Amino acid sequence: MKRFLFLSMLVFIAVMIWVSVHEKEEMPLMQKLERAMRLTLMKEYHDETYDYTIRYPSFFEQTDDSLMEKGNCRFSFWQDSTEIVQTAFVEQNPGNMSVNQAMEKYASELHATYQQKGDGWFILSGHIHGDDGRITSRRYYAKFVQHRKLWFIQTLAYPEDCEQAVGRLTKEISDWKVWRAND
């Protein structure tokens, strides 16, 4: 019996050493992020001023509303040098632009490489350009929804190498209806 306990302890110690050595090979941040995005619960933010709702990952942190204008919200994730920012805001519709006119204007200003138009909305995405006009290693994905004399806009800014990891968020933005279904 003593021999069995001794051998069992040796096997246990050997397994623990093996596990501790192999755990040092950590999963890369992008894989962790993709897994977290896939498994996380989504929270809802409801803006009282303009009565719109957005969904965001539960591990994103909300920026204090007092730092922003009414109707704006910002949620972000930051780890190492990786920053992902999800925002929503409301803008006046200058000159009562139609969806086509606004899409053309913003696509040009934002250097959009992807455009999609629907009934009363459009989506743009592309690289974020720096102040000097150069392409950065960050991308954006944005949905613009027209309502009377306002544009409701939800954006996502993220590092280029996070494209696959933020797939769930881009789908959330694509499917965004601005107001909750039960309203």
N, C-alpha and C. Protein backbone atom coordinates (compact mmCIF):
# COMPACT_ATOMS: atom_id res chain seq x y z
N MET A 1 0.82 -1.19 0.00
CA MET A 1 0.00 0.00 0.00
C MET A 1 0.86 1.26 0.00
N LYS A 2 1.95 1.21 0.81
CA LYS A 2 2.84 2.36 0.85
C LYS A 2 3.48 2.60 -0.51
N ARG A 3 3.84 1.52 -1.15
CA ARG A 3 4.45 1.61 -2.47
C ARG A 3 3.49 2.25 -3.47
N PHE A 4 2.21 1.87 -3.42
CA PHE A 4 1.18 2.44 -4.31
C PHE A 4 1.02 3.94 -4.06
N LEU A 5 0.95 4.36 -2.80
CA LEU A 5 0.84 5.78 -2.48
C LEU A 5 2.06 6.55 -2.96
N PHE A 6 3.25 5.96 -2.76
CA PHE A 6 4.47 6.62 -3.21
C PHE A 6 4.47 6.79 -4.73
N LEU A 7 4.12 5.75 -5.45
CA LEU A 7 4.06 5.83 -6.92
C LEU A 7 2.99 6.81 -7.39
N SER A 8 1.86 6.83 -6.70
CA SER A 8 0.79 7.77 -7.04
C SER A 8 1.26 9.20 -6.85
N MET A 9 2.00 9.46 -5.78
CA MET A 9 2.53 10.81 -5.54
C MET A 9 3.53 11.19 -6.62
N LEU A 10 4.39 10.26 -7.01
CA LEU A 10 5.37 10.54 -8.07
C LEU A 10 4.67 10.86 -9.39
N VAL A 11 3.65 10.10 -9.72
CA VAL A 11 2.90 10.34 -10.96
C VAL A 11 2.21 11.71 -10.88
N PHE A 12 1.62 12.01 -9.74
CA PHE A 12 0.96 13.31 -9.56
C PHE A 12 1.95 14.46 -9.73
N ILE A 13 3.12 14.34 -9.10
CA ILE A 13 4.15 15.39 -9.22
C ILE A 13 4.62 15.51 -10.66
N ALA A 14 4.82 14.40 -11.35
CA ALA A 14 5.26 14.44 -12.74
C ALA A 14 4.21 15.12 -13.62
N VAL A 15 2.94 14.83 -13.39
CA VAL A 15 1.87 15.46 -14.16
C VAL A 15 1.83 16.96 -13.88
N MET A 16 1.98 17.35 -12.64
CA MET A 16 1.97 18.78 -12.29
C MET A 16 3.14 19.51 -12.93
N ILE A 17 4.30 18.90 -12.95
CA ILE A 17 5.47 19.52 -13.60
C ILE A 17 5.21 19.66 -15.09
N TRP A 18 4.69 18.62 -15.72
CA TRP A 18 4.39 18.66 -17.15
C TRP A 18 3.38 19.76 -17.48
N VAL A 19 2.32 19.87 -16.67
CA VAL A 19 1.29 20.89 -16.89
C VAL A 19 1.89 22.28 -16.72
N SER A 20 2.69 22.49 -15.70
CA SER A 20 3.26 23.82 -15.47
C SER A 20 4.21 24.22 -16.59
N VAL A 21 4.96 23.28 -17.14
CA VAL A 21 5.86 23.58 -18.26
C VAL A 21 5.06 23.94 -19.51
N HIS A 22 4.00 23.22 -19.78
CA HIS A 22 3.22 23.45 -21.00
C HIS A 22 2.28 24.64 -20.90
N GLU A 23 1.92 25.04 -19.69
CA GLU A 23 1.07 26.23 -19.53
C GLU A 23 1.81 27.51 -19.85
N LYS A 24 3.13 27.48 -19.83
CA LYS A 24 3.92 28.67 -20.12
C LYS A 24 3.77 29.08 -21.58
N GLU A 25 3.40 28.14 -22.43
CA GLU A 25 3.15 28.45 -23.83
C GLU A 25 1.75 29.08 -23.93
N GLU A 26 1.69 30.38 -23.63
CA GLU A 26 0.40 31.05 -23.59
C GLU A 26 -0.19 31.24 -24.99
N MET A 27 -1.49 31.29 -25.00
CA MET A 27 -2.22 31.56 -26.22
C MET A 27 -2.01 33.03 -26.60
N PRO A 28 -1.77 33.33 -27.89
CA PRO A 28 -1.59 34.72 -28.32
C PRO A 28 -2.84 35.56 -28.02
N LEU A 29 -2.63 36.86 -27.81
CA LEU A 29 -3.72 37.76 -27.45
C LEU A 29 -4.86 37.70 -28.46
N MET A 30 -4.55 37.64 -29.74
CA MET A 30 -5.62 37.63 -30.75
C MET A 30 -6.51 36.42 -30.60
N GLN A 31 -5.92 35.27 -30.28
CA GLN A 31 -6.73 34.06 -30.06
C GLN A 31 -7.57 34.20 -28.80
N LYS A 32 -6.98 34.75 -27.74
CA LYS A 32 -7.73 34.97 -26.50
C LYS A 32 -8.90 35.92 -26.75
N LEU A 33 -8.61 36.99 -27.49
CA LEU A 33 -9.64 37.99 -27.78
C LEU A 33 -10.76 37.40 -28.62
N GLU A 34 -10.40 36.63 -29.63
CA GLU A 34 -11.42 36.01 -30.47
C GLU A 34 -12.30 35.07 -29.65
N ARG A 35 -11.69 34.31 -28.77
CA ARG A 35 -12.44 33.39 -27.90
C ARG A 35 -13.35 34.17 -26.95
N ALA A 36 -12.80 35.23 -26.36
CA ALA A 36 -13.59 36.06 -25.44
C ALA A 36 -14.78 36.68 -26.15
N MET A 37 -14.57 37.20 -27.37
CA MET A 37 -15.66 37.81 -28.13
C MET A 37 -16.75 36.79 -28.45
N ARG A 38 -16.33 35.60 -28.76
CA ARG A 38 -17.29 34.55 -29.12
C ARG A 38 -18.12 34.10 -27.92
N LEU A 39 -17.51 34.08 -26.73
CA LEU A 39 -18.16 33.52 -25.56
C LEU A 39 -18.80 34.53 -24.62
N THR A 40 -18.46 35.79 -24.75
CA THR A 40 -18.92 36.79 -23.78
C THR A 40 -20.41 37.09 -23.93
N LEU A 41 -20.99 37.51 -22.83
CA LEU A 41 -22.36 38.00 -22.86
C LEU A 41 -22.33 39.43 -23.40
N MET A 42 -23.36 39.81 -24.10
CA MET A 42 -23.46 41.17 -24.60
C MET A 42 -24.34 41.97 -23.66
N LYS A 43 -23.88 43.16 -23.31
CA LYS A 43 -24.68 44.07 -22.47
C LYS A 43 -25.38 45.05 -23.40
N GLU A 44 -26.41 45.69 -22.87
CA GLU A 44 -27.13 46.72 -23.63
C GLU A 44 -26.93 48.08 -22.99
N TYR A 45 -26.72 49.06 -23.83
CA TYR A 45 -26.67 50.45 -23.38
C TYR A 45 -27.85 51.16 -24.01
N HIS A 46 -28.63 51.86 -23.19
CA HIS A 46 -29.77 52.62 -23.69
C HIS A 46 -29.51 54.10 -23.44
N ASP A 47 -29.52 54.88 -24.51
CA ASP A 47 -29.31 56.32 -24.38
C ASP A 47 -30.64 56.99 -24.09
N GLU A 48 -30.70 57.69 -22.97
CA GLU A 48 -31.94 58.34 -22.55
C GLU A 48 -32.26 59.58 -23.39
N THR A 49 -31.25 60.26 -23.89
CA THR A 49 -31.47 61.49 -24.64
C THR A 49 -32.15 61.23 -25.98
N TYR A 50 -31.60 60.27 -26.75
CA TYR A 50 -32.12 60.00 -28.09
C TYR A 50 -32.86 58.67 -28.18
N ASP A 51 -32.96 57.95 -27.06
CA ASP A 51 -33.74 56.72 -26.97
C ASP A 51 -33.25 55.62 -27.91
N TYR A 52 -31.93 55.52 -28.12
CA TYR A 52 -31.40 54.42 -28.93
C TYR A 52 -30.71 53.41 -28.03
N THR A 53 -30.49 52.21 -28.56
CA THR A 53 -29.88 51.12 -27.81
C THR A 53 -28.76 50.50 -28.63
N ILE A 54 -27.64 50.17 -27.98
CA ILE A 54 -26.59 49.39 -28.64
C ILE A 54 -26.20 48.24 -27.72
N ARG A 55 -25.58 47.23 -28.31
CA ARG A 55 -25.07 46.09 -27.56
C ARG A 55 -23.55 46.11 -27.64
N TYR A 56 -22.90 45.75 -26.51
CA TYR A 56 -21.43 45.75 -26.47
C TYR A 56 -20.97 44.58 -25.59
N PRO A 57 -19.74 44.12 -25.79
CA PRO A 57 -19.23 42.99 -24.99
C PRO A 57 -19.12 43.34 -23.51
N SER A 58 -19.42 42.39 -22.66
CA SER A 58 -19.44 42.65 -21.22
C SER A 58 -18.06 43.01 -20.66
N PHE A 59 -16.98 42.64 -21.34
CA PHE A 59 -15.65 42.97 -20.82
C PHE A 59 -15.13 44.31 -21.33
N PHE A 60 -15.91 45.02 -22.14
CA PHE A 60 -15.53 46.38 -22.55
C PHE A 60 -15.86 47.33 -21.41
N GLU A 61 -15.06 48.38 -21.27
CA GLU A 61 -15.31 49.37 -20.24
C GLU A 61 -15.96 50.59 -20.86
N GLN A 62 -16.93 51.14 -20.15
CA GLN A 62 -17.62 52.34 -20.64
C GLN A 62 -16.89 53.58 -20.18
N THR A 63 -16.70 54.52 -21.11
CA THR A 63 -16.15 55.83 -20.76
C THR A 63 -17.23 56.62 -20.06
N ASP A 64 -16.85 57.35 -19.06
CA ASP A 64 -17.79 58.15 -18.29
C ASP A 64 -18.58 59.08 -19.21
N ASP A 65 -19.92 59.00 -19.16
CA ASP A 65 -20.79 59.83 -20.00
C ASP A 65 -20.56 61.32 -19.79
N SER A 66 -20.13 61.69 -18.60
CA SER A 66 -19.96 63.12 -18.32
C SER A 66 -18.84 63.72 -19.16
N LEU A 67 -18.00 62.88 -19.75
CA LEU A 67 -16.90 63.37 -20.57
C LEU A 67 -17.31 63.60 -22.02
N MET A 68 -18.52 63.20 -22.36
CA MET A 68 -18.96 63.28 -23.75
C MET A 68 -20.23 64.10 -23.87
N GLU A 69 -20.56 64.43 -25.13
CA GLU A 69 -21.80 65.17 -25.39
C GLU A 69 -22.99 64.26 -25.18
N LYS A 70 -24.15 64.86 -24.98
CA LYS A 70 -25.39 64.08 -24.83
C LYS A 70 -25.61 63.25 -26.09
N GLY A 71 -26.04 62.02 -25.87
CA GLY A 71 -26.32 61.14 -27.00
C GLY A 71 -25.13 60.33 -27.46
N ASN A 72 -23.96 60.54 -26.87
CA ASN A 72 -22.75 59.81 -27.24
C ASN A 72 -22.42 58.76 -26.18
N CYS A 73 -21.87 57.63 -26.63
CA CYS A 73 -21.36 56.64 -25.70
C CYS A 73 -20.12 56.00 -26.30
N ARG A 74 -19.27 55.47 -25.42
CA ARG A 74 -18.01 54.87 -25.86
C ARG A 74 -17.69 53.70 -24.95
N PHE A 75 -17.33 52.59 -25.56
CA PHE A 75 -16.93 51.39 -24.84
C PHE A 75 -15.61 50.93 -25.42
N SER A 76 -14.68 50.50 -24.56
CA SER A 76 -13.37 50.13 -25.10
C SER A 76 -12.74 48.96 -24.35
N PHE A 77 -11.84 48.34 -25.06
CA PHE A 77 -11.01 47.25 -24.55
C PHE A 77 -9.57 47.65 -24.83
N TRP A 78 -8.72 47.52 -23.81
CA TRP A 78 -7.32 47.87 -23.99
C TRP A 78 -6.46 46.85 -23.26
N GLN A 79 -5.56 46.22 -24.01
CA GLN A 79 -4.60 45.31 -23.39
C GLN A 79 -3.34 45.34 -24.23
N ASP A 80 -2.21 45.44 -23.55
CA ASP A 80 -0.92 45.59 -24.22
C ASP A 80 -1.03 46.78 -25.17
N SER A 81 -0.80 46.59 -26.45
CA SER A 81 -0.92 47.71 -27.39
C SER A 81 -2.18 47.58 -28.25
N THR A 82 -3.08 46.72 -27.83
CA THR A 82 -4.31 46.48 -28.59
C THR A 82 -5.47 47.27 -27.98
N GLU A 83 -6.04 48.16 -28.80
CA GLU A 83 -7.19 48.94 -28.35
C GLU A 83 -8.33 48.77 -29.35
N ILE A 84 -9.50 48.43 -28.82
CA ILE A 84 -10.71 48.32 -29.63
C ILE A 84 -11.72 49.27 -29.02
N VAL A 85 -12.31 50.13 -29.86
CA VAL A 85 -13.23 51.15 -29.37
C VAL A 85 -14.54 51.07 -30.14
N GLN A 86 -15.63 50.96 -29.41
CA GLN A 86 -16.98 50.96 -29.98
C GLN A 86 -17.66 52.23 -29.50
N THR A 87 -18.18 53.01 -30.44
CA THR A 87 -18.86 54.26 -30.08
C THR A 87 -20.20 54.34 -30.78
N ALA A 88 -21.06 55.15 -30.21
CA ALA A 88 -22.33 55.49 -30.86
C ALA A 88 -22.56 56.97 -30.57
N PHE A 89 -23.08 57.66 -31.57
CA PHE A 89 -23.36 59.09 -31.40
C PHE A 89 -24.40 59.52 -32.41
N VAL A 90 -24.90 60.72 -32.21
CA VAL A 90 -25.95 61.28 -33.05
C VAL A 90 -25.44 62.59 -33.62
N GLU A 91 -25.65 62.78 -34.94
CA GLU A 91 -25.26 64.01 -35.62
C GLU A 91 -26.45 64.60 -36.35
N GLN A 92 -26.45 65.90 -36.48
CA GLN A 92 -27.45 66.55 -37.31
C GLN A 92 -27.19 66.15 -38.77
N ASN A 93 -28.23 66.13 -39.56
CA ASN A 93 -28.11 65.81 -40.98
C ASN A 93 -27.98 67.14 -41.75
N PRO A 94 -26.74 67.56 -42.01
CA PRO A 94 -26.54 68.86 -42.66
C PRO A 94 -27.15 68.86 -44.06
N GLY A 95 -27.98 69.84 -44.31
CA GLY A 95 -28.60 69.96 -45.64
C GLY A 95 -29.58 68.86 -45.96
N ASN A 96 -30.05 68.14 -44.94
CA ASN A 96 -30.99 67.03 -45.15
C ASN A 96 -30.52 66.09 -46.26
N MET A 97 -29.29 65.63 -46.15
CA MET A 97 -28.74 64.73 -47.16
C MET A 97 -29.52 63.42 -47.20
N SER A 98 -29.66 62.91 -48.40
CA SER A 98 -30.27 61.59 -48.57
C SER A 98 -29.24 60.53 -48.19
N VAL A 99 -29.67 59.28 -48.10
CA VAL A 99 -28.75 58.19 -47.79
C VAL A 99 -27.64 58.14 -48.85
N ASN A 100 -28.01 58.27 -50.12
CA ASN A 100 -27.00 58.22 -51.19
C ASN A 100 -26.00 59.36 -51.07
N GLN A 101 -26.50 60.57 -50.82
CA GLN A 101 -25.60 61.73 -50.69
C GLN A 101 -24.67 61.58 -49.49
N ALA A 102 -25.22 61.16 -48.37
CA ALA A 102 -24.41 61.00 -47.16
C ALA A 102 -23.38 59.89 -47.34
N MET A 103 -23.79 58.79 -47.95
CA MET A 103 -22.86 57.69 -48.17
C MET A 103 -21.70 58.14 -49.04
N GLU A 104 -21.99 58.88 -50.08
CA GLU A 104 -20.95 59.39 -50.98
C GLU A 104 -20.00 60.33 -50.22
N LYS A 105 -20.58 61.24 -49.44
CA LYS A 105 -19.78 62.22 -48.68
C LYS A 105 -18.87 61.52 -47.66
N TYR A 106 -19.46 60.68 -46.81
CA TYR A 106 -18.67 60.03 -45.76
C TYR A 106 -17.69 58.99 -46.32
N ALA A 107 -18.08 58.29 -47.37
CA ALA A 107 -17.18 57.32 -47.99
C ALA A 107 -15.93 58.02 -48.51
N SER A 108 -16.10 59.19 -49.07
CA SER A 108 -14.97 59.97 -49.58
C SER A 108 -14.10 60.46 -48.41
N GLU A 109 -14.73 61.04 -47.40
CA GLU A 109 -13.99 61.59 -46.25
C GLU A 109 -13.24 60.50 -45.48
N LEU A 110 -13.86 59.34 -45.35
CA LEU A 110 -13.27 58.26 -44.55
C LEU A 110 -12.46 57.26 -45.38
N HIS A 111 -12.35 57.51 -46.68
CA HIS A 111 -11.60 56.62 -47.59
C HIS A 111 -12.11 55.17 -47.48
N ALA A 112 -13.42 55.02 -47.54
CA ALA A 112 -14.03 53.70 -47.38
C ALA A 112 -13.64 52.76 -48.51
N THR A 113 -13.32 51.54 -48.16
CA THR A 113 -13.02 50.51 -49.16
C THR A 113 -14.18 49.53 -49.29
N TYR A 114 -15.15 49.65 -48.38
CA TYR A 114 -16.35 48.80 -48.43
C TYR A 114 -17.55 49.69 -48.15
N GLN A 115 -18.61 49.51 -48.96
CA GLN A 115 -19.84 50.27 -48.78
C GLN A 115 -21.02 49.33 -48.98
N GLN A 116 -22.04 49.52 -48.16
CA GLN A 116 -23.27 48.75 -48.30
C GLN A 116 -24.42 49.69 -47.94
N LYS A 117 -25.47 49.65 -48.75
CA LYS A 117 -26.59 50.56 -48.53
C LYS A 117 -27.87 49.77 -48.35
N GLY A 118 -28.71 50.27 -47.43
CA GLY A 118 -30.02 49.67 -47.21
C GLY A 118 -31.07 50.76 -47.17
N ASP A 119 -32.24 50.42 -46.71
CA ASP A 119 -33.35 51.36 -46.63
C ASP A 119 -33.18 52.27 -45.41
N GLY A 120 -32.67 53.46 -45.61
CA GLY A 120 -32.48 54.42 -44.53
C GLY A 120 -31.17 54.26 -43.77
N TRP A 121 -30.24 53.47 -44.28
CA TRP A 121 -28.96 53.26 -43.62
C TRP A 121 -27.88 52.92 -44.63
N PHE A 122 -26.64 53.03 -44.17
CA PHE A 122 -25.50 52.53 -44.96
C PHE A 122 -24.36 52.16 -44.02
N ILE A 123 -23.48 51.30 -44.52
CA ILE A 123 -22.32 50.82 -43.77
C ILE A 123 -21.07 51.17 -44.57
N LEU A 124 -20.05 51.63 -43.88
CA LEU A 124 -18.75 51.92 -44.49
C LEU A 124 -17.66 51.25 -43.66
N SER A 125 -16.60 50.84 -44.32
CA SER A 125 -15.44 50.35 -43.58
C SER A 125 -14.19 50.59 -44.41
N GLY A 126 -13.06 50.55 -43.73
CA GLY A 126 -11.78 50.76 -44.39
C GLY A 126 -10.71 51.02 -43.37
N HIS A 127 -9.54 51.41 -43.87
CA HIS A 127 -8.43 51.77 -42.98
C HIS A 127 -8.62 53.17 -42.43
N ILE A 128 -8.16 53.37 -41.22
CA ILE A 128 -8.16 54.71 -40.65
C ILE A 128 -6.91 55.41 -41.17
N HIS A 129 -7.09 56.63 -41.65
CA HIS A 129 -5.97 57.41 -42.16
C HIS A 129 -5.50 58.38 -41.09
N GLY A 130 -4.19 58.54 -40.98
CA GLY A 130 -3.62 59.47 -40.01
C GLY A 130 -3.79 60.90 -40.47
N ASP A 131 -3.37 61.83 -39.63
CA ASP A 131 -3.47 63.26 -39.96
C ASP A 131 -2.72 63.62 -41.23
N ASP A 132 -1.66 62.87 -41.52
CA ASP A 132 -0.87 63.15 -42.73
C ASP A 132 -1.43 62.44 -43.96
N GLY A 133 -2.57 61.75 -43.80
CA GLY A 133 -3.22 61.08 -44.93
C GLY A 133 -2.75 59.66 -45.17
N ARG A 134 -1.75 59.23 -44.42
CA ARG A 134 -1.23 57.87 -44.60
C ARG A 134 -2.16 56.84 -43.96
N ILE A 135 -2.19 55.68 -44.55
CA ILE A 135 -2.99 54.58 -44.03
C ILE A 135 -2.32 54.05 -42.76
N THR A 136 -3.11 53.86 -41.71
CA THR A 136 -2.59 53.30 -40.46
C THR A 136 -2.89 51.80 -40.42
N SER A 137 -2.43 51.14 -39.38
CA SER A 137 -2.70 49.70 -39.23
C SER A 137 -4.00 49.47 -38.47
N ARG A 138 -4.83 50.50 -38.38
CA ARG A 138 -6.13 50.39 -37.72
C ARG A 138 -7.24 50.49 -38.77
N ARG A 139 -8.35 49.83 -38.46
CA ARG A 139 -9.50 49.82 -39.36
C ARG A 139 -10.72 50.36 -38.62
N TYR A 140 -11.75 50.70 -39.39
CA TYR A 140 -13.02 51.12 -38.81
C TYR A 140 -14.15 50.38 -39.51
N TYR A 141 -15.27 50.29 -38.83
CA TYR A 141 -16.49 49.72 -39.37
C TYR A 141 -17.61 50.59 -38.81
N ALA A 142 -18.45 51.16 -39.65
CA ALA A 142 -19.45 52.12 -39.17
C ALA A 142 -20.78 51.94 -39.87
N LYS A 143 -21.85 52.09 -39.10
CA LYS A 143 -23.21 52.07 -39.65
C LYS A 143 -23.85 53.42 -39.36
N PHE A 144 -24.44 54.00 -40.39
CA PHE A 144 -25.14 55.28 -40.31
C PHE A 144 -26.62 55.01 -40.56
N VAL A 145 -27.47 55.43 -39.63
CA VAL A 145 -28.91 55.23 -39.76
C VAL A 145 -29.59 56.60 -39.76
N GLN A 146 -30.37 56.86 -40.80
CA GLN A 146 -31.04 58.16 -40.94
C GLN A 146 -32.39 58.12 -40.23
N HIS A 147 -32.66 59.18 -39.48
CA HIS A 147 -33.97 59.34 -38.84
C HIS A 147 -34.29 60.82 -38.81
N ARG A 148 -35.24 61.20 -39.63
CA ARG A 148 -35.63 62.60 -39.77
C ARG A 148 -34.40 63.46 -40.08
N LYS A 149 -34.09 64.42 -39.22
CA LYS A 149 -32.96 65.31 -39.49
C LYS A 149 -31.70 64.89 -38.72
N LEU A 150 -31.63 63.60 -38.36
CA LEU A 150 -30.50 63.10 -37.59
C LEU A 150 -29.87 61.87 -38.25
N TRP A 151 -28.59 61.68 -37.95
CA TRP A 151 -27.88 60.44 -38.29
C TRP A 151 -27.48 59.78 -36.98
N PHE A 152 -27.89 58.54 -36.80
CA PHE A 152 -27.45 57.73 -35.67
C PHE A 152 -26.29 56.90 -36.21
N ILE A 153 -25.15 56.99 -35.54
CA ILE A 153 -23.92 56.37 -36.07
C ILE A 153 -23.30 55.49 -34.99
N GLN A 154 -22.98 54.27 -35.37
CA GLN A 154 -22.25 53.37 -34.48
C GLN A 154 -20.96 52.97 -35.20
N THR A 155 -19.83 53.08 -34.50
CA THR A 155 -18.54 52.77 -35.12
C THR A 155 -17.75 51.78 -34.27
N LEU A 156 -16.85 51.13 -34.94
CA LEU A 156 -15.90 50.24 -34.28
C LEU A 156 -14.53 50.54 -34.89
N ALA A 157 -13.54 50.81 -34.05
CA ALA A 157 -12.16 51.03 -34.49
C ALA A 157 -11.30 49.96 -33.83
N TYR A 158 -10.43 49.33 -34.63
CA TYR A 158 -9.67 48.20 -34.12
C TYR A 158 -8.39 48.00 -34.93
N PRO A 159 -7.40 47.33 -34.34
CA PRO A 159 -6.18 47.02 -35.09
C PRO A 159 -6.48 46.04 -36.22
N GLU A 160 -5.78 46.21 -37.30
CA GLU A 160 -6.00 45.38 -38.49
C GLU A 160 -5.90 43.89 -38.18
N ASP A 161 -4.99 43.50 -37.29
CA ASP A 161 -4.83 42.08 -37.00
C ASP A 161 -5.92 41.51 -36.09
N CYS A 162 -6.88 42.35 -35.70
CA CYS A 162 -8.03 41.90 -34.89
C CYS A 162 -9.28 41.66 -35.74
N GLU A 163 -9.15 41.77 -37.04
CA GLU A 163 -10.32 41.67 -37.93
C GLU A 163 -11.17 40.44 -37.64
N GLN A 164 -10.54 39.31 -37.51
CA GLN A 164 -11.29 38.07 -37.26
C GLN A 164 -11.89 38.08 -35.85
N ALA A 165 -11.15 38.59 -34.89
CA ALA A 165 -11.62 38.61 -33.50
C ALA A 165 -12.85 39.48 -33.30
N VAL A 166 -12.99 40.56 -34.07
CA VAL A 166 -14.13 41.48 -33.89
C VAL A 166 -15.31 41.14 -34.80
N GLY A 167 -15.27 39.99 -35.43
CA GLY A 167 -16.35 39.59 -36.34
C GLY A 167 -17.73 39.65 -35.71
N ARG A 168 -17.84 39.23 -34.46
CA ARG A 168 -19.14 39.27 -33.77
C ARG A 168 -19.62 40.71 -33.60
N LEU A 169 -18.70 41.62 -33.31
CA LEU A 169 -19.08 43.03 -33.14
C LEU A 169 -19.49 43.67 -34.46
N THR A 170 -18.79 43.36 -35.53
CA THR A 170 -19.19 43.94 -36.83
C THR A 170 -20.56 43.42 -37.23
N LYS A 171 -20.86 42.17 -36.88
CA LYS A 171 -22.20 41.64 -37.16
C LYS A 171 -23.25 42.36 -36.31
N GLU A 172 -22.94 42.62 -35.04
CA GLU A 172 -23.86 43.38 -34.17
C GLU A 172 -24.16 44.75 -34.78
N ILE A 173 -23.11 45.40 -35.27
CA ILE A 173 -23.29 46.73 -35.85
C ILE A 173 -24.10 46.64 -37.15
N SER A 174 -23.80 45.66 -37.97
CA SER A 174 -24.56 45.46 -39.22
C SER A 174 -26.04 45.26 -38.94
N ASP A 175 -26.35 44.51 -37.90
CA ASP A 175 -27.74 44.18 -37.57
C ASP A 175 -28.43 45.26 -36.72
N TRP A 176 -27.71 46.30 -36.36
CA TRP A 176 -28.21 47.34 -35.45
C TRP A 176 -29.48 47.97 -35.99
N LYS A 177 -30.51 48.01 -35.16
CA LYS A 177 -31.80 48.61 -35.52
C LYS A 177 -32.05 49.93 -34.82
N VAL A 178 -31.10 50.43 -34.05
CA VAL A 178 -31.15 51.68 -33.30
C VAL A 178 -32.11 51.57 -32.11
N TRP A 179 -33.37 51.31 -32.36
CA TRP A 179 -34.33 51.21 -31.26
C TRP A 179 -34.64 49.75 -31.00
N ARG A 180 -34.87 49.45 -29.73
CA ARG A 180 -35.20 48.07 -29.36
C ARG A 180 -36.51 47.65 -30.00
N ALA A 181 -36.64 46.37 -30.26
CA ALA A 181 -37.82 45.84 -30.95
C ALA A 181 -39.10 46.05 -30.13
N ASN A 182 -39.01 46.05 -28.79
CA ASN A 182 -40.22 46.18 -27.98
C ASN A 182 -40.62 47.63 -27.75
N ASP A 183 -39.90 48.58 -28.33
CA ASP A 183 -40.27 50.00 -28.19
C ASP A 183 -41.30 50.41 -29.21
